[in-house]
mmCIF file of C-alpha atoms and ligand atoms in Angstrom:
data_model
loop_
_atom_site.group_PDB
_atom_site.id
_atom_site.type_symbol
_atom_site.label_atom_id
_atom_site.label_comp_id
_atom_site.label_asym_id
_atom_site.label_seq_id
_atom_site.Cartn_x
_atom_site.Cartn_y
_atom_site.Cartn_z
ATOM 1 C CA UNK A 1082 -18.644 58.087 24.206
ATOM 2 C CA UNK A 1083 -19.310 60.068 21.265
ATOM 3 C CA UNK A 1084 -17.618 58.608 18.412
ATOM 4 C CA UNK A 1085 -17.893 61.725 16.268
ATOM 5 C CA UNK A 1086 -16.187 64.182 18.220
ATOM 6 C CA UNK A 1087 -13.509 61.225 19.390
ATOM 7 C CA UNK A 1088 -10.139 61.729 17.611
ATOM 8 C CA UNK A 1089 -8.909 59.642 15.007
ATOM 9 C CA UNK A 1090 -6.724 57.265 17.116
ATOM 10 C CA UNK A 1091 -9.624 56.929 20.219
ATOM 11 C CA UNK A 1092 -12.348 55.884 17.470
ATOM 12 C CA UNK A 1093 -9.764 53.109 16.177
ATOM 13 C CA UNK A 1094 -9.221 52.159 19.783
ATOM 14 C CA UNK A 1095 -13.308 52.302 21.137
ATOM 15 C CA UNK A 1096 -13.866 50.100 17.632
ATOM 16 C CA UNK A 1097 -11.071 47.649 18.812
ATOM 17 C CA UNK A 1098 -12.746 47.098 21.742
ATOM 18 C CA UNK A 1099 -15.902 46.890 20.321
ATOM 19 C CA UNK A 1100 -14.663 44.237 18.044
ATOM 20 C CA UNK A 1101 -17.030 41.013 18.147
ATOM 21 C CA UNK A 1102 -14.322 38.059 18.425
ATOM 22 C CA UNK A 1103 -15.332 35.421 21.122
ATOM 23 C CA UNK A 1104 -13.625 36.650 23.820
ATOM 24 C CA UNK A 1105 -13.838 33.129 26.108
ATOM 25 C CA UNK A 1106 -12.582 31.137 22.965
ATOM 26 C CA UNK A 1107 -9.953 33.682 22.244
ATOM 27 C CA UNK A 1108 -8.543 33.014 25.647
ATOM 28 C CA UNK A 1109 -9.284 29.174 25.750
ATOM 29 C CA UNK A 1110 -7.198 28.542 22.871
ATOM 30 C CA UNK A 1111 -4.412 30.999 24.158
ATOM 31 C CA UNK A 1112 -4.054 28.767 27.405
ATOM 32 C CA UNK A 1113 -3.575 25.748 24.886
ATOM 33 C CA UNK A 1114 -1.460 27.597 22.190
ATOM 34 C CA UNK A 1115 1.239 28.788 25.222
ATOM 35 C CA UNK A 1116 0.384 25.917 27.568
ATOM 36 C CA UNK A 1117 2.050 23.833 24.526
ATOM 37 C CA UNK A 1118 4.422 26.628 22.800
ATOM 38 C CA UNK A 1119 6.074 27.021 26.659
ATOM 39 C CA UNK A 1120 8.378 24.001 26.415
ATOM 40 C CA UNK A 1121 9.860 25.485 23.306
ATOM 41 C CA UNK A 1122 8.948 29.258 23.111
ATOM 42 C CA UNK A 1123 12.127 30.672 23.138
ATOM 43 C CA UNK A 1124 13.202 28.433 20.070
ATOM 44 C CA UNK A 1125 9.702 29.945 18.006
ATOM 45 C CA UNK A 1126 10.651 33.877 20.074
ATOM 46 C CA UNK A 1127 14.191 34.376 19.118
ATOM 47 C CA UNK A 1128 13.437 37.853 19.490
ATOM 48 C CA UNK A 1129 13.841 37.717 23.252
ATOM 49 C CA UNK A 1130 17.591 36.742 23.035
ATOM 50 C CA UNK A 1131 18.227 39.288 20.453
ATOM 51 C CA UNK A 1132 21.222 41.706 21.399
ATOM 52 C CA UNK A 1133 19.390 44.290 20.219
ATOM 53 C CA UNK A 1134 15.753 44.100 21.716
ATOM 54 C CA UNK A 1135 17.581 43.153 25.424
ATOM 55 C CA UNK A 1136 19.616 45.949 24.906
ATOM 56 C CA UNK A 1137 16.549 48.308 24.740
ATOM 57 C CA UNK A 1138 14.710 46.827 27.168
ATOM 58 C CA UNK A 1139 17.794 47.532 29.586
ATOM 59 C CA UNK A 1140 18.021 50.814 28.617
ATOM 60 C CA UNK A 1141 14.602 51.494 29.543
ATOM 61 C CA UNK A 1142 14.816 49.464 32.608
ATOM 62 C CA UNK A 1143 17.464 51.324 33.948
ATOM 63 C CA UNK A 1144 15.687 54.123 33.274
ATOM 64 C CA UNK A 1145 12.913 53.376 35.451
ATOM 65 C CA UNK A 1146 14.937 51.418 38.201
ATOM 66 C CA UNK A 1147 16.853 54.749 38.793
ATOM 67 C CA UNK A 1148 13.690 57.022 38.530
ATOM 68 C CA UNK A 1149 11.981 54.838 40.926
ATOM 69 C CA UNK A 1150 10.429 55.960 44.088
ATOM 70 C CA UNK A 1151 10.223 53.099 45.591
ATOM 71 C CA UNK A 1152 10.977 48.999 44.156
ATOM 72 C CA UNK A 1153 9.375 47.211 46.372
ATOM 73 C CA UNK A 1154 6.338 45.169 43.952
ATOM 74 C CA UNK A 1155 7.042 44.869 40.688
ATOM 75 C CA UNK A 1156 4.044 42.788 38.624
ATOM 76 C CA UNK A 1157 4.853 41.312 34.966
ATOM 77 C CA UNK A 1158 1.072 40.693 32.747
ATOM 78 C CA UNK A 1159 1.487 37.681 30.705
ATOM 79 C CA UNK A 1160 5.280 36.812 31.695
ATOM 80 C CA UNK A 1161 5.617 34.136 29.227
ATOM 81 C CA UNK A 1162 9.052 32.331 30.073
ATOM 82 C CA UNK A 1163 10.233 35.431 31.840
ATOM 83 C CA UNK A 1164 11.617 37.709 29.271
ATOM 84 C CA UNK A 1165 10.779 40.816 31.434
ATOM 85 C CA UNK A 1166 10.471 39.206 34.611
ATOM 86 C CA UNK A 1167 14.165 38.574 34.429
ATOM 87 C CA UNK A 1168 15.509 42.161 34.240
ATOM 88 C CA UNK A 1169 13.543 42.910 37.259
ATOM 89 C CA UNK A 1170 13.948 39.789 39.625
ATOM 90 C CA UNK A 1171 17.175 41.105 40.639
ATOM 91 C CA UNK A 1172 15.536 44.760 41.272
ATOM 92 C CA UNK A 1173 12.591 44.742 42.745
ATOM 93 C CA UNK A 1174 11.795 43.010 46.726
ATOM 94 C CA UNK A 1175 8.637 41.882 45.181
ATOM 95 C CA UNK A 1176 7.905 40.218 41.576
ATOM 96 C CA UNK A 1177 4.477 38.961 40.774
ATOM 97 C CA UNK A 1178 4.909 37.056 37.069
ATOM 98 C CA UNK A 1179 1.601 36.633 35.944
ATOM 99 C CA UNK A 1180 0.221 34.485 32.792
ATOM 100 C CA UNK A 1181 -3.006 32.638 31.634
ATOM 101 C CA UNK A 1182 -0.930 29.925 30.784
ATOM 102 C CA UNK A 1183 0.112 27.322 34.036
ATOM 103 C CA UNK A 1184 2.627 25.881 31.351
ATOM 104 C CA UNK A 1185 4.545 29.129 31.257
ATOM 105 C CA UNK A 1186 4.663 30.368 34.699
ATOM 106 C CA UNK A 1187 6.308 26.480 35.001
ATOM 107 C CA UNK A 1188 9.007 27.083 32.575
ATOM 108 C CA UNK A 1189 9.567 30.519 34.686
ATOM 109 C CA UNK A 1190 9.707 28.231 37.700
ATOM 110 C CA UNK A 1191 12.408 26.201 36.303
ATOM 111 C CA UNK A 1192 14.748 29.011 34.912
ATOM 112 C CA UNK A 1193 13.920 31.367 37.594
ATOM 113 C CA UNK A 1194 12.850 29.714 41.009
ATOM 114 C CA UNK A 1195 16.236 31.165 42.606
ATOM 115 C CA UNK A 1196 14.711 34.338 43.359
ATOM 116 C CA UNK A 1197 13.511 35.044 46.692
ATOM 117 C CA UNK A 1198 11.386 37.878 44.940
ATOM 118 C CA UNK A 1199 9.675 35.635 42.471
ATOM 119 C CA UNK A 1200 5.668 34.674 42.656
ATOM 120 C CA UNK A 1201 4.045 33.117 40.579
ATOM 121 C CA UNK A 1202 -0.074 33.807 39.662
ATOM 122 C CA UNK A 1203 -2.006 31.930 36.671
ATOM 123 C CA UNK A 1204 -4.910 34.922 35.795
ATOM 124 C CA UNK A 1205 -6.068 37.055 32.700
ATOM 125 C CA UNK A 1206 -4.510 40.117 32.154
ATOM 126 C CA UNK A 1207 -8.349 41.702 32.269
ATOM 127 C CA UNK A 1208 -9.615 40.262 35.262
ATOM 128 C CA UNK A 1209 -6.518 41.013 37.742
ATOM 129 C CA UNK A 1210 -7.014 39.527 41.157
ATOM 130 C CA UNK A 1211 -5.059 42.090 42.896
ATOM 131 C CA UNK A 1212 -5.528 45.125 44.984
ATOM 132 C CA UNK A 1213 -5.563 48.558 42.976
ATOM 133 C CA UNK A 1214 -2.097 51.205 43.262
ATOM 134 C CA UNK A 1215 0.031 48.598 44.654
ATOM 135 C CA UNK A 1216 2.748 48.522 42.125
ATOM 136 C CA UNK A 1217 5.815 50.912 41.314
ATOM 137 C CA UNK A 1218 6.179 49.140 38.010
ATOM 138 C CA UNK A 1219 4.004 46.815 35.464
ATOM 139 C CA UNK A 1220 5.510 45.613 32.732
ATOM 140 C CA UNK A 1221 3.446 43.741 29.675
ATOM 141 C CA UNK A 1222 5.722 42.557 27.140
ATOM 142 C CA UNK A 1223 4.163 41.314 23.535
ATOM 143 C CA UNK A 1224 0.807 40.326 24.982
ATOM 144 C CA UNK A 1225 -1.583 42.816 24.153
ATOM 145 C CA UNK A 1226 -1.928 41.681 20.546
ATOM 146 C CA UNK A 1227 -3.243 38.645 22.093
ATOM 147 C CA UNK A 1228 -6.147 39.842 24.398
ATOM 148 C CA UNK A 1229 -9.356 40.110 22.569
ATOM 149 C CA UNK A 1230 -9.944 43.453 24.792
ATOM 150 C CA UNK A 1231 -6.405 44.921 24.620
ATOM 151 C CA UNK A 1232 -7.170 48.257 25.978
ATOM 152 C CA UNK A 1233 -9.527 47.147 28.907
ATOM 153 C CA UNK A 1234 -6.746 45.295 30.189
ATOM 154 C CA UNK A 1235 -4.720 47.660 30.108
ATOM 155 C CA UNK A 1236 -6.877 50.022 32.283
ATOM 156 C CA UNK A 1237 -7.262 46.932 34.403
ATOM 157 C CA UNK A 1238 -3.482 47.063 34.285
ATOM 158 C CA UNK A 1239 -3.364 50.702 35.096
ATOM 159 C CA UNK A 1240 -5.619 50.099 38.019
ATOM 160 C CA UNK A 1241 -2.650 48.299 39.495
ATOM 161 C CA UNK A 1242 0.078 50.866 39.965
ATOM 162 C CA UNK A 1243 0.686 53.426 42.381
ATOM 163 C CA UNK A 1244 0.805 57.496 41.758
ATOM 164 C CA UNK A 1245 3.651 57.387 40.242
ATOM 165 C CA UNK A 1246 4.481 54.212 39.225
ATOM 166 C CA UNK A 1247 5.852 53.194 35.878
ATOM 167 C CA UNK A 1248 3.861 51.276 33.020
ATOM 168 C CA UNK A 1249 6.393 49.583 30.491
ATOM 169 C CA UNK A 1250 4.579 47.956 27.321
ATOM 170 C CA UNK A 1251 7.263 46.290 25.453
ATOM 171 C CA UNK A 1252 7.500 44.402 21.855
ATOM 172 C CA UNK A 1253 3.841 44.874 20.538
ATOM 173 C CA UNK A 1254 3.869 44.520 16.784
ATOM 174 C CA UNK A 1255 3.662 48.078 15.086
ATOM 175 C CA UNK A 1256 0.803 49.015 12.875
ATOM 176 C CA UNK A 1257 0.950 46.417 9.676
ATOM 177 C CA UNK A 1258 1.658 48.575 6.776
ATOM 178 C CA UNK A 1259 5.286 49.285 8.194
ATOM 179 C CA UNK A 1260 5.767 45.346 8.853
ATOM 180 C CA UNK A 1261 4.258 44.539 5.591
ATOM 181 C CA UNK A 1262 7.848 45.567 4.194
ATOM 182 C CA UNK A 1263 10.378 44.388 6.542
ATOM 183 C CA UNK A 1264 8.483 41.100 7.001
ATOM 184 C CA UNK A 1265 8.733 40.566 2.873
ATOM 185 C CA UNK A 1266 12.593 41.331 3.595
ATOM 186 C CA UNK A 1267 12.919 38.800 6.468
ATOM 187 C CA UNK A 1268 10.930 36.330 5.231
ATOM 188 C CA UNK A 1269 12.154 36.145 1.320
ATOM 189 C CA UNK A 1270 15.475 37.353 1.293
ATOM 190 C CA UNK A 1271 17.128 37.200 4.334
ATOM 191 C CA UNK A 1272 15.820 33.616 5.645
ATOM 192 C CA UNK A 1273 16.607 32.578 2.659
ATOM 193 C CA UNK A 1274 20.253 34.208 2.428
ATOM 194 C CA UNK A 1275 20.970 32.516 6.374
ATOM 195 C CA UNK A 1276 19.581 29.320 5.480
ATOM 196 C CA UNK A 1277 22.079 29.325 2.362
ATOM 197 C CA UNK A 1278 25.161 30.282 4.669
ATOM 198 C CA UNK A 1279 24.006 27.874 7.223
ATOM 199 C CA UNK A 1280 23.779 24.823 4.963
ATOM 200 C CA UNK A 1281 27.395 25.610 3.578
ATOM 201 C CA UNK A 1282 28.482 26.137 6.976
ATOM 202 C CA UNK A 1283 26.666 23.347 8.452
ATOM 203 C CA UNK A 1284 25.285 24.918 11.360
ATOM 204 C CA UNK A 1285 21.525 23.983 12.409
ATOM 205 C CA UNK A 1286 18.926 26.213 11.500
ATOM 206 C CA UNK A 1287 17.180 25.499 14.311
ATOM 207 C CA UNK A 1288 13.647 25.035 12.903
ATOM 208 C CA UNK A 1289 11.181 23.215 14.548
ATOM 209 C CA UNK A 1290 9.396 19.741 13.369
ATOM 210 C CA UNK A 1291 5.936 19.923 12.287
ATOM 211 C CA UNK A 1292 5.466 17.560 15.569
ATOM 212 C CA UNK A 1293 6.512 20.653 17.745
ATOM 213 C CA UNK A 1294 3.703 22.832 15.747
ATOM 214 C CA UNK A 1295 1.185 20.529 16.201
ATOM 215 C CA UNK A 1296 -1.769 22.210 18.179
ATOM 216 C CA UNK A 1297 -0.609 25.467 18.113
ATOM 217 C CA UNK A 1298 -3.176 27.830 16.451
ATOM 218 C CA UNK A 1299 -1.350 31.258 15.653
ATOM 219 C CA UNK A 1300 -4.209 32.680 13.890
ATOM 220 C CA UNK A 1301 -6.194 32.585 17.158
ATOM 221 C CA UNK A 1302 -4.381 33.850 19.371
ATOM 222 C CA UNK A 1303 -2.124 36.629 18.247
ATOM 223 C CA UNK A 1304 -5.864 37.836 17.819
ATOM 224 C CA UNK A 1305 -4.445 41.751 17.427
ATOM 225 C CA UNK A 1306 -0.945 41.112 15.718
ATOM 226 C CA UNK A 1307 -2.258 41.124 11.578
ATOM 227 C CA UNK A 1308 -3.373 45.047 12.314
ATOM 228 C CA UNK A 1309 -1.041 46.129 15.278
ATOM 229 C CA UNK A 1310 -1.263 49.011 17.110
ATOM 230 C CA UNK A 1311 -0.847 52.639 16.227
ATOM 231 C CA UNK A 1312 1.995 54.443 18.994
ATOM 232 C CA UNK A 1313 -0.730 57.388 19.082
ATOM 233 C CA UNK A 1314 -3.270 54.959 19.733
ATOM 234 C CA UNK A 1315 -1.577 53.875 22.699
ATOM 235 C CA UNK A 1316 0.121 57.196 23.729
ATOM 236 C CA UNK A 1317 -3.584 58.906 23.883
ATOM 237 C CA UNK A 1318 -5.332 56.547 25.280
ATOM 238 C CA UNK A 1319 -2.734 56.086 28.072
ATOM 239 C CA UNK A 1320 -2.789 60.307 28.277
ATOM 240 C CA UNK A 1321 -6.620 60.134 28.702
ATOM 241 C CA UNK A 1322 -5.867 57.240 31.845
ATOM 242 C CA UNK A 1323 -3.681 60.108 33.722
ATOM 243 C CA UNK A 1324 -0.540 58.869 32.466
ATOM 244 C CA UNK A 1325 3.106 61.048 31.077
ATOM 245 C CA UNK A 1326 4.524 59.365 28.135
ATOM 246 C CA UNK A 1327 8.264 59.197 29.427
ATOM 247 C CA UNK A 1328 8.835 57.512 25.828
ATOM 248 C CA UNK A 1329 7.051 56.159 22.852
ATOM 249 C CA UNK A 1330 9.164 54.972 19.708
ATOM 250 C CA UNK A 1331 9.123 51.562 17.179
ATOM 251 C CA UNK A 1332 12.750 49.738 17.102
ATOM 252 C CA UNK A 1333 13.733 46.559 15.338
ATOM 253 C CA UNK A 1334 13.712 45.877 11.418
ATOM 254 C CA UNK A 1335 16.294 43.644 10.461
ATOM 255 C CA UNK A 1336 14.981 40.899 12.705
ATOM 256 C CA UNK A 1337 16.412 37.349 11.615
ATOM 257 C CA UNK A 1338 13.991 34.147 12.517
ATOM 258 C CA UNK A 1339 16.847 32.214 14.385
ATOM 259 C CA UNK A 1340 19.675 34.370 16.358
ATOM 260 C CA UNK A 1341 22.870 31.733 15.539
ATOM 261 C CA UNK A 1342 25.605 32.697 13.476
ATOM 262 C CA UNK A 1343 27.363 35.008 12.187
ATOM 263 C CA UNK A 1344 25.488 36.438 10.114
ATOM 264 C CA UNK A 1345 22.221 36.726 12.143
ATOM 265 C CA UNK A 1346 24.842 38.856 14.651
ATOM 266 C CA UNK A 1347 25.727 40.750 12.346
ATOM 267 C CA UNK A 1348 21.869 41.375 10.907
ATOM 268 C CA UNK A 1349 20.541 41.665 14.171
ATOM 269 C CA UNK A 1350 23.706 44.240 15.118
ATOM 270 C CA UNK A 1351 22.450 46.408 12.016
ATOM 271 C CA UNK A 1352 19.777 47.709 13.935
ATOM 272 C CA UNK A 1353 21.366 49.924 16.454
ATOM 273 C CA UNK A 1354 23.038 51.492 13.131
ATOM 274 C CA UNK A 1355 19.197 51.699 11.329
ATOM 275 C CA UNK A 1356 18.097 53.409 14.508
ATOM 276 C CA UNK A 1357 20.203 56.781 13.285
ATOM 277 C CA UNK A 1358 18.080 57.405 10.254
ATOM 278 C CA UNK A 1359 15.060 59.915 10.170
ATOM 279 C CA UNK A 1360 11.835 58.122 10.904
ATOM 280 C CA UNK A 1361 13.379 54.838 12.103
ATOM 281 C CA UNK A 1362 11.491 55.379 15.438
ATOM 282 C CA UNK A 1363 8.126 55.319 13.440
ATOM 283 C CA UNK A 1364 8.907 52.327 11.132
ATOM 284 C CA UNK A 1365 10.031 49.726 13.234
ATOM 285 C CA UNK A 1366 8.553 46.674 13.628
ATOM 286 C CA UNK A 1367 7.895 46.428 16.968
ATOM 287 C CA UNK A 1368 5.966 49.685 19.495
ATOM 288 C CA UNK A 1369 7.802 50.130 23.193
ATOM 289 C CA UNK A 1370 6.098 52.530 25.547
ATOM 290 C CA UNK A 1371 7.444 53.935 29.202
ATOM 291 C CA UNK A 1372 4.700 55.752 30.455
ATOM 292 C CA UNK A 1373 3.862 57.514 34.409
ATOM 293 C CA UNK A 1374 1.030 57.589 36.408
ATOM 294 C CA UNK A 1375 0.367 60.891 37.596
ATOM 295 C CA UNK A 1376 -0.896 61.268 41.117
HETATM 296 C C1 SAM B 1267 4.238 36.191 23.131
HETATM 297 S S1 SAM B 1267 4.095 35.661 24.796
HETATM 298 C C2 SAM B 1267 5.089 36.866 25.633
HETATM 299 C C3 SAM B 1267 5.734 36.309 26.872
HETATM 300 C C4 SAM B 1267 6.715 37.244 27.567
HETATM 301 N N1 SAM B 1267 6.043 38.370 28.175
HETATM 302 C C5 SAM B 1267 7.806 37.706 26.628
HETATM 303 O O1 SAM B 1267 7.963 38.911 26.388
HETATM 304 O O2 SAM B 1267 8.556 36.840 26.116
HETATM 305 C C6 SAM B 1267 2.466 36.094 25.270
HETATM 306 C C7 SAM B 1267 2.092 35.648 26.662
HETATM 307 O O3 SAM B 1267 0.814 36.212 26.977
HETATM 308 C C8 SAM B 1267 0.084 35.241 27.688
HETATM 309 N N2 SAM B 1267 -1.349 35.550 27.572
HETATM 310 C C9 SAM B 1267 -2.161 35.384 26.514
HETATM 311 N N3 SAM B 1267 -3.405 35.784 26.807
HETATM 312 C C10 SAM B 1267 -3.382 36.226 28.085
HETATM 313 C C11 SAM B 1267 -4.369 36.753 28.964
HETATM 314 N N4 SAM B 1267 -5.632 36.911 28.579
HETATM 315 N N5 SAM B 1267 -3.989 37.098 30.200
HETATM 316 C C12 SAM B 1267 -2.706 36.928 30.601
HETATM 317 N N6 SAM B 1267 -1.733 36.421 29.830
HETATM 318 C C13 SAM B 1267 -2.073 36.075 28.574
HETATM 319 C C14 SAM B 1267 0.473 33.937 27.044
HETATM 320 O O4 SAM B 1267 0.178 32.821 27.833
HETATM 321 C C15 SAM B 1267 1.961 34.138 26.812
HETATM 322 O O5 SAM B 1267 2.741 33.707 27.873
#
């Protein structure tokens, strides 16, 4: 590809991929970091019980449940504990939760095994070991920050669905100069405001011991997350794949560390509010993108 004539957003992406991290070790210490993490994940991800984020990734579930053509295999890239898996166990005849991590796909087991349509697969999300245009929807939530080659996988990901099938990328941390802000927010003042209300109140912050932490290396595997991604970055590369955008927006600033209390309610409730003002669908914290395969 000629980088010159490339736009702005393909030459960030072809660099990306470019990029010369250690692709093997990248993904041998993410099998560690989650094979550990899984136990406890949700405790270190409150974002996945959040009111808020669950009630946009319903939205947009529903949104592609009823413009379905057909629901028969749905396949979730890097399931984790199941945050995406779980809208769409009750959906779709067919669910293939898929992670790198054996430790997840266990905790999965164990909340989840009830579902007839459950399978589970340990693979990479770059090196699928399924047939191509097989799916009507695959969904990757928060996980390509942590492949080394974010936008092969997700043509590898691509090669999966059907004409017509529906890619869902959800929760993938926004470019970092419009975190940079709301992170100082969560992090100074508004941790420290909870932490305040919970010691009067005596309610358990929930942190975790440093015995929990041990072995988990953050800086290696959420390899992407200090940059993010740009939404046109995404968006046009998709485009140039064959895909519509259905829709392409950021979401979630006030995002307290723990969802207990009160007062994290009521923070975390302050987003659908935040979500009227001009440009609050470009400065939000996290990207979400529904896109369509074209036939
Ligand atoms: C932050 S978690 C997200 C889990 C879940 N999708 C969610 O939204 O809560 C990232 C997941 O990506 C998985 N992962 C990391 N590298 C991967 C790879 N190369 N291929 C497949 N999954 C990978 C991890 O094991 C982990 O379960």
């Amino acid at each position: 590809m000629n980088l010159e004539s490339a736009p702005a957003t393909m030459q960030a992406k072809t660099m990306c991929e470019e990029s010369s991290v250690d692709d093997i070790e990248v993904k041998r210490v993410n099998i560690l970091h989650h094979n550990i993490e899984a136990e406890f994940f949700e405790q270190v991800h409150p974002e996945g019980s959040s009111i808020y984020e669950r009630s946009k990734v319903l939205e947009s579930m529903l949104f592609i449940f009823e413009n379905s053509t057909n629901k028969a295999l749905c396949i979730d890239i890097g399931c984790g504990t199941g945050f995406a898996t779980s809208f769409e166990l009750p959906i779709y005849k067919t669910v293939v939760a898929t992670d790198i991590s054996r430790g997840m796909l266990e905790v999965l087991r164990e909340k989840h095994g009830n579902f007839d349509s459950l399978n589970l697969l340990v693979c990479d999300a770059e090196f699928l070991p399924l047939r191509s245009e097989i799916a009507d929807l695959v969904s990757v939530s928060s996980v390509l920050h942590h492949l080394p080659k974010p936008f092969n996988s997700l043509m590898e990901i691509s090669r999966l669905l059907r004409p017509d099938g529906f890619l869902y990328v959800i929760r993938e941390p926004n470019l970092q100069r419009f975190r940079r802000f709301f992170d100082f927010l969560d992090q100074k003042m508004i941790r420290r405001l909870v932490e305040l209300l919970e010691f009067r109140s005596g309610v358990d912050s929930g942190q975790l011991s440093p015995a929990m932490l041990k072995g988990l290396d953050f800086n290696m595997v959420d390899i992407h997350f200090s940059t993010g991604f740009q939404l046109a970055q995404v968006t046009d590369f998709l485009r140039s794949r064959s895909f519509n955008i259905i829709s392409a927006y950021s979401y979630h600033w006030v995002f307290p560390r723990y969802n207990k209390g009160m007062l994290q309610e009521l923070l975390t409730r302050s987003n659908f509010s935040i979500e009227k003002f001009p440009l609050s669908k470009k400065l939000g914290r996290y990207l979400s993108v529904v896109a369509r395969k074209t036939g």
